[in-house]
mmCIF file of C-alpha atoms in Angstrom:
data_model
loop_
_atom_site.group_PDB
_atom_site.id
_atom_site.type_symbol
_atom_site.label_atom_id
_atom_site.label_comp_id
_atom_site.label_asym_id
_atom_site.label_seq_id
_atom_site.Cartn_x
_atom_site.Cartn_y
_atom_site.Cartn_z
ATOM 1 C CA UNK A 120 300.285 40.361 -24.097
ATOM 2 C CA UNK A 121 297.046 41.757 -22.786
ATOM 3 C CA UNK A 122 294.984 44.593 -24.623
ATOM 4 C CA UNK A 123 295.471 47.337 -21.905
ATOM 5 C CA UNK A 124 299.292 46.725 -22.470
ATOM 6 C CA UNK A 125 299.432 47.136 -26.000
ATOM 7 C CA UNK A 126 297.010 50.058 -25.860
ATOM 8 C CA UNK A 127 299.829 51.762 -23.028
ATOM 9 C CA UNK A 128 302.589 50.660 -25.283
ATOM 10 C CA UNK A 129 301.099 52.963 -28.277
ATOM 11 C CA UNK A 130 300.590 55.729 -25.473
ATOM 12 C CA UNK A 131 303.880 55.252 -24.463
ATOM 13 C CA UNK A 132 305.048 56.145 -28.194
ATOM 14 C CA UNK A 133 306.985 52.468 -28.061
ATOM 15 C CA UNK A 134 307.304 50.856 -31.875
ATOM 16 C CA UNK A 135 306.439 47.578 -29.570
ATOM 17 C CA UNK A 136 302.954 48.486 -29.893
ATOM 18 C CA UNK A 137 302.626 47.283 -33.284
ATOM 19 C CA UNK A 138 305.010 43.953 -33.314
ATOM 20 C CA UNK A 139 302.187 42.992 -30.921
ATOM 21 C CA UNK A 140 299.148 44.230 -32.329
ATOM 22 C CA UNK A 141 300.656 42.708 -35.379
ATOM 23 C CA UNK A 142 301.453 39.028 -33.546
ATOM 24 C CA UNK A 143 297.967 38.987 -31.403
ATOM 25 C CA UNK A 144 295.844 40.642 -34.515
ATOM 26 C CA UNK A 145 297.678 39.883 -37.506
ATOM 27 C CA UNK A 146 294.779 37.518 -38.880
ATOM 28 C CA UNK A 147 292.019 38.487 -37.395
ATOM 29 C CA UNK A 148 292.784 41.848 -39.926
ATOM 30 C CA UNK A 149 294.271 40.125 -42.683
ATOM 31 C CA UNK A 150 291.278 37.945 -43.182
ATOM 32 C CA UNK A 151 288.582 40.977 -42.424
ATOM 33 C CA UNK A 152 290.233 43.038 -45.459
ATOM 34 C CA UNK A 153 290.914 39.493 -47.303
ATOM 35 C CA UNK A 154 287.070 38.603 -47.022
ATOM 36 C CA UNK A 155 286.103 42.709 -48.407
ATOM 37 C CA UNK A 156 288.798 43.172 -51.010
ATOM 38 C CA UNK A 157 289.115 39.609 -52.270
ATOM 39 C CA UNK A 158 293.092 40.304 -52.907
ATOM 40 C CA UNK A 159 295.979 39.460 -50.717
ATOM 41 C CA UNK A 160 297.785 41.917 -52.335
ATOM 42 C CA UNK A 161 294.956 44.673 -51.606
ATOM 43 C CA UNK A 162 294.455 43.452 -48.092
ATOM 44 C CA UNK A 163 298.444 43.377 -47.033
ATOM 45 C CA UNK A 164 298.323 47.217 -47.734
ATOM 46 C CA UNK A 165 294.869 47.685 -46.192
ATOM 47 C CA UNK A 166 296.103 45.880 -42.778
ATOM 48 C CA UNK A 167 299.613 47.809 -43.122
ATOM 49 C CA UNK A 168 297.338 51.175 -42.926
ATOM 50 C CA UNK A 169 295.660 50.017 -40.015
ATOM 51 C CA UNK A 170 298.617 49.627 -38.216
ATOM 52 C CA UNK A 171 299.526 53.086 -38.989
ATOM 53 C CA UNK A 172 296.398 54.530 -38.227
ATOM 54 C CA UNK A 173 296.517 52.542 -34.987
ATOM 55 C CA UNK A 174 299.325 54.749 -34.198
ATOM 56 C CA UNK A 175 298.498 58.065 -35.196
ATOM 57 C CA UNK A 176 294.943 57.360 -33.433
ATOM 58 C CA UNK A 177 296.629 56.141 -30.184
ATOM 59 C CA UNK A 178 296.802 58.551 -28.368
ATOM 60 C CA UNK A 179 294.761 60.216 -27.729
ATOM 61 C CA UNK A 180 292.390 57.436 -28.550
ATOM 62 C CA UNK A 181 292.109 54.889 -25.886
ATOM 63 C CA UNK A 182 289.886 52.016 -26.849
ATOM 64 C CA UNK A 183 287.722 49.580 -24.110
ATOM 65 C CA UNK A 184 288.582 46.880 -26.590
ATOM 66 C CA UNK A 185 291.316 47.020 -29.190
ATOM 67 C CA UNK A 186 290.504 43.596 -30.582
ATOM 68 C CA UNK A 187 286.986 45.302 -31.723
ATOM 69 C CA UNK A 188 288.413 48.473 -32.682
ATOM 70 C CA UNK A 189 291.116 47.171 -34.959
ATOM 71 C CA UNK A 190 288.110 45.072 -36.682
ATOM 72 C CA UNK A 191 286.214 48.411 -37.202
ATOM 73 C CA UNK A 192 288.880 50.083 -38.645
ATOM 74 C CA UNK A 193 290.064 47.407 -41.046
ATOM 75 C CA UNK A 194 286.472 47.244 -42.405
ATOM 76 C CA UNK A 195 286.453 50.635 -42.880
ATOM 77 C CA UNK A 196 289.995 50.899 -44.501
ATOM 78 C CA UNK A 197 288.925 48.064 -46.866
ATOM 79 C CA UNK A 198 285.020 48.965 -47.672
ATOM 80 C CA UNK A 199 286.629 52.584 -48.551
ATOM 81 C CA UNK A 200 289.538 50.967 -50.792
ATOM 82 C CA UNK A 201 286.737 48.929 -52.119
ATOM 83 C CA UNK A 202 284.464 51.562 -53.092
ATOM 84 C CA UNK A 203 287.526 53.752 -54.180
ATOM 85 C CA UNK A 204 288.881 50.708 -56.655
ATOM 86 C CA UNK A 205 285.567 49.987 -58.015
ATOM 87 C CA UNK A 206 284.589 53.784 -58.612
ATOM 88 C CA UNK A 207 287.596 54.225 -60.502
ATOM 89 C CA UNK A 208 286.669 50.786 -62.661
ATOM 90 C CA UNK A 209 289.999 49.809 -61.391
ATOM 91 C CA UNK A 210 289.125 46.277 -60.882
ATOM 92 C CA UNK A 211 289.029 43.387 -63.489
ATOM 93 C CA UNK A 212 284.825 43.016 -64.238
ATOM 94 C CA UNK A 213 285.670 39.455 -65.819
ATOM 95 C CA UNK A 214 285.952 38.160 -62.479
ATOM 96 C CA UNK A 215 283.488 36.316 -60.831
ATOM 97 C CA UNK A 216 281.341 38.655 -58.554
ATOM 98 C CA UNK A 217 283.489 39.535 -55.282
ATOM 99 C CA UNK A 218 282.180 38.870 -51.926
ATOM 100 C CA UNK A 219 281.713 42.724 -50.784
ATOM 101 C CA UNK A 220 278.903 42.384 -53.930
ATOM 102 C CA UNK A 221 277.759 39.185 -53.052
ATOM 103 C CA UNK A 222 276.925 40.510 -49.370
ATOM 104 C CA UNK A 223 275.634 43.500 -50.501
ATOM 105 C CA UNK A 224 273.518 41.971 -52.868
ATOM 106 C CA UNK A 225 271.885 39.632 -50.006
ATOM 107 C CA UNK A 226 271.402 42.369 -47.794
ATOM 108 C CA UNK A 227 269.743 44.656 -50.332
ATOM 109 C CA UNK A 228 266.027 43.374 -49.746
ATOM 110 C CA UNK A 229 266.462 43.961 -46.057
ATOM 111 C CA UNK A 230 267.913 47.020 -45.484
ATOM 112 C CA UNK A 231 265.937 50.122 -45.568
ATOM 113 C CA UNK A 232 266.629 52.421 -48.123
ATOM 114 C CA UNK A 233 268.685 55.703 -47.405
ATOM 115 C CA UNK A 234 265.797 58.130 -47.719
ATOM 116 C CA UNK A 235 263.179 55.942 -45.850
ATOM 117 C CA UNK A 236 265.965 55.893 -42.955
ATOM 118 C CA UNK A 237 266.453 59.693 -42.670
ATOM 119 C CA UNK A 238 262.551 60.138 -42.546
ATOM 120 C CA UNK A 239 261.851 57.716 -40.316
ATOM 121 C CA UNK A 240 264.507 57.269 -37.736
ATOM 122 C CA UNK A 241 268.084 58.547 -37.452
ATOM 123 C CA UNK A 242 271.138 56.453 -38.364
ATOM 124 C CA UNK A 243 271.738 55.858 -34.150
ATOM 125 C CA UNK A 244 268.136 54.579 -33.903
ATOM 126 C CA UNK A 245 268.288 51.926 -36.638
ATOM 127 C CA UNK A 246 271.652 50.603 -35.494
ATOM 128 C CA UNK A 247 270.519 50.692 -31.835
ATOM 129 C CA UNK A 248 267.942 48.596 -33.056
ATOM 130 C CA UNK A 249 269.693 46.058 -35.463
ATOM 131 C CA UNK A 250 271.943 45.775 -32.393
ATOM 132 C CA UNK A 251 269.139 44.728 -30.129
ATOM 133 C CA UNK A 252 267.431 42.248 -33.022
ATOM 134 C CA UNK A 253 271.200 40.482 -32.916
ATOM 135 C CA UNK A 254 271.043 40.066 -29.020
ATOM 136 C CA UNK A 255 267.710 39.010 -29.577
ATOM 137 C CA UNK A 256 269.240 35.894 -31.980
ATOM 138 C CA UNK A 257 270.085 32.573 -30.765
ATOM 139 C CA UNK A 258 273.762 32.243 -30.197
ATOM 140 C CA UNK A 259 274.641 30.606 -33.076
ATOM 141 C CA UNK A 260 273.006 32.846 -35.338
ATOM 142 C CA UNK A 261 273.981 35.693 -34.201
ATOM 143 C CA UNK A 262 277.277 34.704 -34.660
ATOM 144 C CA UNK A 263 277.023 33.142 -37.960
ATOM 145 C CA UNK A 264 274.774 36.090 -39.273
ATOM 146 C CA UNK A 265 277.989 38.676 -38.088
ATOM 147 C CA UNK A 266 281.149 36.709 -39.852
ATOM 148 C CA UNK A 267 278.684 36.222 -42.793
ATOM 149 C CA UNK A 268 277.706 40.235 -42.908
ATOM 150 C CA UNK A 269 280.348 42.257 -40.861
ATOM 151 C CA UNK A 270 283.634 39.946 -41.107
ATOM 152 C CA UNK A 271 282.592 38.850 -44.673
ATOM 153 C CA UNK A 272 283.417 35.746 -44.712
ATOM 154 C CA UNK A 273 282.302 33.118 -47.730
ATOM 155 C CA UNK A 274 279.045 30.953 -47.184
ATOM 156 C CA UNK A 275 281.168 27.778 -48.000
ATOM 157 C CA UNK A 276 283.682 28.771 -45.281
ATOM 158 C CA UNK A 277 281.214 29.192 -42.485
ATOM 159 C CA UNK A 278 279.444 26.122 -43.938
ATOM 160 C CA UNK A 279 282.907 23.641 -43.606
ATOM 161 C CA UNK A 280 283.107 25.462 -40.203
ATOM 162 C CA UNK A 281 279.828 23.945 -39.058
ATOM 163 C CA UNK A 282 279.879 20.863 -40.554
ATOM 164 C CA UNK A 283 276.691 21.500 -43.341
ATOM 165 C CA UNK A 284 276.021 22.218 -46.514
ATOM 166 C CA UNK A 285 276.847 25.381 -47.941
ATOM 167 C CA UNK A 286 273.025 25.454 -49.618
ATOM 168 C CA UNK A 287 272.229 24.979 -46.084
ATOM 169 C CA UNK A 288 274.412 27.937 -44.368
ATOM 170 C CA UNK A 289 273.177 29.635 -47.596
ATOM 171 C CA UNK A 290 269.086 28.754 -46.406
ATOM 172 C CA UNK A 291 269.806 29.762 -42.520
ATOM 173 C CA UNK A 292 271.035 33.244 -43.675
ATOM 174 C CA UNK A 293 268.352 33.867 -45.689
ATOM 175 C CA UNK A 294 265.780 33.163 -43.003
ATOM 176 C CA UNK A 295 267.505 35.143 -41.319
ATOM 177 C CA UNK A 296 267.794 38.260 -43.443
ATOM 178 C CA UNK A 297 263.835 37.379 -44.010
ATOM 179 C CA UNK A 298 263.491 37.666 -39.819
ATOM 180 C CA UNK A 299 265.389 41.141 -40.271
ATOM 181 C CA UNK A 300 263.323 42.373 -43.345
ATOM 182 C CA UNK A 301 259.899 41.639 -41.051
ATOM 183 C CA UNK A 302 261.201 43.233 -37.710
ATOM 184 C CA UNK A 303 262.477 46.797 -39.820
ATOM 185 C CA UNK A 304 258.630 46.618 -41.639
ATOM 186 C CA UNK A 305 257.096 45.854 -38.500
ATOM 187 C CA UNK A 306 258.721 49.100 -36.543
ATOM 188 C CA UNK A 307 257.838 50.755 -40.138
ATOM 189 C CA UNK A 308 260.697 50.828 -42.152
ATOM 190 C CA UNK A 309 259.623 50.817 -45.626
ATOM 191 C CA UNK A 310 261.882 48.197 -47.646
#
């Protein structure tokens, strides 16, 4: 079923809405919250509150592209339950570090910090540019720089995926983030 169907079906109040988001987007979500929370468990009741807040958003929401929506908003659902489970030292700190810390601890050297970003440019200005440096990216790194940062999936995943070395997929993404780091200091971020 097409996109613009769904989307009517939720506008149309029909409970078909979600048997097909569910069928057409099931995974896509599942793995998104799977690659952030790290727990099936976790992630089955992440994706079950997108689906809900699919339908209270719809309508009067109307997205150009539910497949990218639904990604948004089961990133969000997740990073939140994240942040809410590990502010409430809710999680067990004997495990090895999850991949929401991994990724966050890759990132850290190239992303500005909070204060330098309100002073110099406002939140709409840095992700208009981080948007353009990523259509600026070859292809294949753009696309392996967004499952590694925004879909969160594991380095030895994407590295299986393309046929290398996970040291290798593990090298490319840090010349990347190093690219980043110098285009933010050269519009005059400070790091």
């Amino acid at each position: 079923m097409e996109d613009r169907e769904i989307i009517d079906l939720y506008w149309e109040r029909n409970e078909k809405a979600i048997r097909e988001t569910m069928k057409k987007y099931g995974a896509l979500c599942h793995g998104i919250a799977q690659n952030i929370l790290a727990s099936r468990e976790d992630a089955a009741e992440c994706v079950n509150d997108v689906w809900l807040k699919a339908w209270d958003s719809m309508p009067p929401q109307r997205p150009n592209s539910l497949r990218a929506w639904l990604c948004q908003v089961v990133r969000n659902v997740a990073l939140n339950r994240w942040k809410k489970e590990h502010a409430m030292k809710r999680y067990d700190e004997t495990k090895q570090m999850c991949s929401m810390e991994q990724m966050a601890e890759e990132l850290q050297e190239c992303v500005p910090s909070p204060d330098d970003t309100e002073r110099a440019l406002d939140a709409k200005e840095l992700s208009a540019y981080l948007s353009q440096w990523l259509r600026d990216l070859p292809q294949a790194d753009r696309i392996l720089f967004m499952r590694r940062y925004w879909y969160g999936e594991q380095v030895k995943d994407l590295a299986k995926e393309r046929g290398e070395s996970p040291a290798g997929v593990a090298m490319r993404l840090m010349r990347l983030r190093t690219k980043l780091k110098e285009s933010l200091e050269e519009e005059g971020y400070r790091l």
